[in-house]
CSV table of C-alpha atoms in Angstrom, one decimal:
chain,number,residue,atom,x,y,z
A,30,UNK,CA,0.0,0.0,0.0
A,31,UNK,CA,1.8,3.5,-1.0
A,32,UNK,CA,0.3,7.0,0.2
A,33,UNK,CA,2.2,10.0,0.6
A,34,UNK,CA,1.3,12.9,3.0
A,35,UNK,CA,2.6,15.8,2.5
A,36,UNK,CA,2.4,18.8,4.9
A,37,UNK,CA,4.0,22.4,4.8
A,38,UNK,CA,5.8,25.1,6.8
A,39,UNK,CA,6.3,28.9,6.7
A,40,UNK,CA,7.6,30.8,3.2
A,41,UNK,CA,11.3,30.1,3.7
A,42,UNK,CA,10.7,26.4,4.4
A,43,UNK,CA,8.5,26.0,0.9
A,44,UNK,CA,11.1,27.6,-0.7
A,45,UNK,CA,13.4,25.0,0.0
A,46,UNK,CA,11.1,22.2,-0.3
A,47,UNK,CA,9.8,23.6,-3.9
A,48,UNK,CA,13.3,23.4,-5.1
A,49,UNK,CA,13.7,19.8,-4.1
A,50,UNK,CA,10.4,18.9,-4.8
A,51,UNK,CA,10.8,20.0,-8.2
A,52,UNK,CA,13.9,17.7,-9.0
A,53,UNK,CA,11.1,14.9,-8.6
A,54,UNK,CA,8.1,16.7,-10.5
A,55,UNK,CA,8.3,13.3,-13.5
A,56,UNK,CA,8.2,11.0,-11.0
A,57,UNK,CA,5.4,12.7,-9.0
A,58,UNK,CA,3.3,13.1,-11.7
A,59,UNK,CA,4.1,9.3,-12.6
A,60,UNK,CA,2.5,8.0,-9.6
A,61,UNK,CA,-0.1,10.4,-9.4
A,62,UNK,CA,-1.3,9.1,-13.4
A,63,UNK,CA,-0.6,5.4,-11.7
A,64,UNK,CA,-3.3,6.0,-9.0
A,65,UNK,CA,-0.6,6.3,-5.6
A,66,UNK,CA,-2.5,8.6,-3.1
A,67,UNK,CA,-1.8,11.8,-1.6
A,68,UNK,CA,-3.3,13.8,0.7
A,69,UNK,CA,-1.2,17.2,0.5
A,70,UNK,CA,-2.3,19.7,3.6
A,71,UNK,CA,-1.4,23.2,3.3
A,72,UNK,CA,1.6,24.3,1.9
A,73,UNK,CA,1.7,21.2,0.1
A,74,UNK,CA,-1.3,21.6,-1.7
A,75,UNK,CA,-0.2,24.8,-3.2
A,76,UNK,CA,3.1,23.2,-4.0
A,77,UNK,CA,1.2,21.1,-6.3
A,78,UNK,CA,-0.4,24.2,-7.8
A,79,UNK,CA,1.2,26.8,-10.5
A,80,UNK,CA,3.0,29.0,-8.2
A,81,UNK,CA,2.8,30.5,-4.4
A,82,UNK,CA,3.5,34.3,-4.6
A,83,UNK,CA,4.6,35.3,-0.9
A,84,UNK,CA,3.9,38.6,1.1
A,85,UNK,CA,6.8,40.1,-0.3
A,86,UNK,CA,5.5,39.5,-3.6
A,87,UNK,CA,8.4,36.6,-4.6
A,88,UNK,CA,6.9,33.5,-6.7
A,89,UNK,CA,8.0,29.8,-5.4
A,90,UNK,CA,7.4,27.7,-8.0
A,91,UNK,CA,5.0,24.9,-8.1
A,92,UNK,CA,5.5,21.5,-8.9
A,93,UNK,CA,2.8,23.0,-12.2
A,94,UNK,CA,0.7,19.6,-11.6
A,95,UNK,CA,-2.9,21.3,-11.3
A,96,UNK,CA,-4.1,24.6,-12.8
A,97,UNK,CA,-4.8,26.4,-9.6
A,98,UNK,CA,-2.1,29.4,-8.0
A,99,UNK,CA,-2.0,30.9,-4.3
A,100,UNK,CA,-1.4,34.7,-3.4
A,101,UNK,CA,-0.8,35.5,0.3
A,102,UNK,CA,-2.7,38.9,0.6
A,103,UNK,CA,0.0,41.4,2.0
A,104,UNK,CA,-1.3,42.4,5.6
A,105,UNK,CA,0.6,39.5,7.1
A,106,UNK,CA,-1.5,39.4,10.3
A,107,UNK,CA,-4.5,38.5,8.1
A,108,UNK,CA,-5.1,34.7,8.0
A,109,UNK,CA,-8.6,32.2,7.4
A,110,UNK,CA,-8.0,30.6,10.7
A,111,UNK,CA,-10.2,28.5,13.0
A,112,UNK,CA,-12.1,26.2,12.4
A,113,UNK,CA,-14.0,24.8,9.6
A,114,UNK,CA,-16.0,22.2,8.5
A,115,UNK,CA,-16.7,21.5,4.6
A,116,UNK,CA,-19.8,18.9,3.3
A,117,UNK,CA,-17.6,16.7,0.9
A,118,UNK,CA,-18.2,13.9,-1.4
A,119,UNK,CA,-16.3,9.8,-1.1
A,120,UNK,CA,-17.5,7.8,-3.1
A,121,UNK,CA,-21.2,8.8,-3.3
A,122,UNK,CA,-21.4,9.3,-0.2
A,123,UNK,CA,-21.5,13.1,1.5
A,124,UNK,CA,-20.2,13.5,4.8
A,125,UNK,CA,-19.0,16.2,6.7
A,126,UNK,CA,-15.5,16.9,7.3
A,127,UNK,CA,-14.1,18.8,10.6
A,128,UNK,CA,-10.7,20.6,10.1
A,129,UNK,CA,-9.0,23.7,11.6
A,130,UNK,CA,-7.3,25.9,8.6
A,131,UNK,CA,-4.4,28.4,9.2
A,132,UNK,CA,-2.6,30.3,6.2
A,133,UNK,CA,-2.7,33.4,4.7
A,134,UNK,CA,-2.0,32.1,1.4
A,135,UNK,CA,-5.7,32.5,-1.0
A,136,UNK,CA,-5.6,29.8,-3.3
A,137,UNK,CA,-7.7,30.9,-7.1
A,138,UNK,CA,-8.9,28.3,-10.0
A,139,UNK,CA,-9.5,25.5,-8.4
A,140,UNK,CA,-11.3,23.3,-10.8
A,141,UNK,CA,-12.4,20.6,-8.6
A,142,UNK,CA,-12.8,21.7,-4.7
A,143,UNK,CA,-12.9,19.0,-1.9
A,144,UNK,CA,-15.6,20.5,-0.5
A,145,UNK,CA,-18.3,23.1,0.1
A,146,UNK,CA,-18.0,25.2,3.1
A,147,UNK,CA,-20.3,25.2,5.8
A,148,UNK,CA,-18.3,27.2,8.3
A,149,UNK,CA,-15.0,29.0,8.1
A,150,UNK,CA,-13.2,30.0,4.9
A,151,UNK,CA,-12.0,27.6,3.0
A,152,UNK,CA,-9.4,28.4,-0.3
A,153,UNK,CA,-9.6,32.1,0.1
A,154,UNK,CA,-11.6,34.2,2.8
A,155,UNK,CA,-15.2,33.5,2.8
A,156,UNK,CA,-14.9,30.8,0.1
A,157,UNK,CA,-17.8,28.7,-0.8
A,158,UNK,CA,-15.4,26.0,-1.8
A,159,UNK,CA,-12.6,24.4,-0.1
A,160,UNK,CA,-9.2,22.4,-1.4
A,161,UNK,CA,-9.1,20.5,-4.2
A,162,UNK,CA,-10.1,16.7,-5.0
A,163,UNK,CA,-9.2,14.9,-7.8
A,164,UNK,CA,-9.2,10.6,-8.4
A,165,UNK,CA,-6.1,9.6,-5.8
A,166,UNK,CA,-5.3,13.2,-5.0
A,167,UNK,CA,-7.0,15.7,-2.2
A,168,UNK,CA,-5.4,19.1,-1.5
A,169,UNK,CA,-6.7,20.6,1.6
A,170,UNK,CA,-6.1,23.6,4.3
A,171,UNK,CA,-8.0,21.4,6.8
A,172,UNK,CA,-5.7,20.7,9.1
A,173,UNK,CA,-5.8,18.4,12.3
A,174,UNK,CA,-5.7,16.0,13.2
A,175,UNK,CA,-7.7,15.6,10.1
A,176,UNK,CA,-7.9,11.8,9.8
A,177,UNK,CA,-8.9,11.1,13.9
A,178,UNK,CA,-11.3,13.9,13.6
A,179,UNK,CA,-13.0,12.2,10.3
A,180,UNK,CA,-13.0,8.6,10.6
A,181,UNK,CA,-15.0,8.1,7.5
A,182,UNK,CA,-12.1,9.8,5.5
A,183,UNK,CA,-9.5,7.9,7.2
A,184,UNK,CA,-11.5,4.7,6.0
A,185,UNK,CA,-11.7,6.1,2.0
A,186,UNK,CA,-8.1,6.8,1.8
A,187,UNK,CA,-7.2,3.4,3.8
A,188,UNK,CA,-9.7,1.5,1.1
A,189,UNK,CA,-8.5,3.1,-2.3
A,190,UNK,CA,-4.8,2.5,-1.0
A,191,UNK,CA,-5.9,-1.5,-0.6
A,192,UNK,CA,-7.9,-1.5,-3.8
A,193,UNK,CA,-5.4,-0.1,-5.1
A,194,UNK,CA,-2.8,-2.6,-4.5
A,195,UNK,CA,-4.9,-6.2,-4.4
A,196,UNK,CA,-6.6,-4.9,-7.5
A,197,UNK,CA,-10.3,-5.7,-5.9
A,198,UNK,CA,-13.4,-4.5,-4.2
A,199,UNK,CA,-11.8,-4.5,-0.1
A,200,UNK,CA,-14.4,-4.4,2.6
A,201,UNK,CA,-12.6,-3.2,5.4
A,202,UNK,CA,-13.5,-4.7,9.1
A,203,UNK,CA,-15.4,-1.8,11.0
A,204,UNK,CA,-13.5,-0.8,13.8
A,205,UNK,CA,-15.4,1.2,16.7
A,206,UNK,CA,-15.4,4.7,16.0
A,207,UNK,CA,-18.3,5.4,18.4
A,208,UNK,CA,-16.4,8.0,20.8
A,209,UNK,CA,-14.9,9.8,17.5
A,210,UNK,CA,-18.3,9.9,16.3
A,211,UNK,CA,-19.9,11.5,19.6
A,212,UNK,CA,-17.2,14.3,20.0
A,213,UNK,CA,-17.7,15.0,16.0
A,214,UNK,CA,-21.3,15.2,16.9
A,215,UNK,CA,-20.3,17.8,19.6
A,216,UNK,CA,-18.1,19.8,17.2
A,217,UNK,CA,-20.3,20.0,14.4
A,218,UNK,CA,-23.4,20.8,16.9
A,219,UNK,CA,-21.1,23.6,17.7
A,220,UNK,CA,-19.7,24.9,14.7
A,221,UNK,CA,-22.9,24.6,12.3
A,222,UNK,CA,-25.2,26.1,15.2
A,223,UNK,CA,-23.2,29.3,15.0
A,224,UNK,CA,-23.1,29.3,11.2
């Protein structure tokens, strides 16, 4: 089973990780087009992207392998951050997914979001749409713990990965996720009531 999770960091630390990153752009886009998985949070996502232009107006380069660019607005003590919670479709199936999002980066032409926003901001401020999904890939600014905090996504990635691999319809053993489920329950209750 292959999945790769990539996260990010502040300006400098992109800048270093676009440059390597870049080196690898072929093979990237390889095992994208062969179905590996990745779930890219943040910084990552917008690696993946055309270009991030920084506060100071200097463009990192993307890795070019989606159509969609992030600006970070220039009043550095603006950022979408809090929480959010975005209604999502896996598979046919639309569920709610819990995050908290931090960046001042404002992502623009996302073709295919992740999600629609039910609270909080999402790819820009006061975005209807969040991240971006594609096949194997999901972009988000949802950050954690993203996968505790939605089970149900945990279980999508965990089955594509095995499907993936064995080449077969998986049915994956149910494992309790009752107290998750409660303290979702009491998140969204809160969230969505203030919405």
């Amino acid at each position: 089973m292959i999945l790769f999770l990539l996260v990010g960091g502040a300006d400098n630390e992109q800048n270093i990780l676009s440059s390597d990153l870049i080196k690898y752009k072929d093979n990237i886009k390889e095992a994208i087009q062969n179905g590996v998985f990745f779930l890219l949070i943040c910084g990552a996502y917008q690696l993946f992207g055309k270009y991030y232009k920084d506060v100071d107006g200097n463009i990192i380069t993307g890795l070019d392998i989606f159509d969609y660019y992030t600006e970070a607005i220039s009043d550095r003590q603006s950022r979408c951050i809090g929480n959010i919670v975005i209604e999502s479709n896996l598979n046919g199936v639309q569920t709610k997914i819990i995050g908290f999002e931090n960046h001042g980066g404002q992502t623009f032409g996302v073709s295919n979001s992740f999600g629609k926003v039910l609270f909080g901001n999402g790819n820009k401020f006061g975005d209807s749409e969040e991240g971006f999904f594609q096949n194997n890939v999901i972009g988000t600014y949802l950050h954690g713990p993203l996968l505790s905090k939605n089970p149900i996504l945990a279980d999508f990635i965990i089955k594509y990965c095995f499907e993936r691999k064995y080449n077969e319809t998986v049915d994956l053993v149910p494992l309790d996720d009752e107290f998750e489920n409660l303290c979702r329950e009491q998140l969204l209750d809160r969230f969505l009531s203030n919405s």
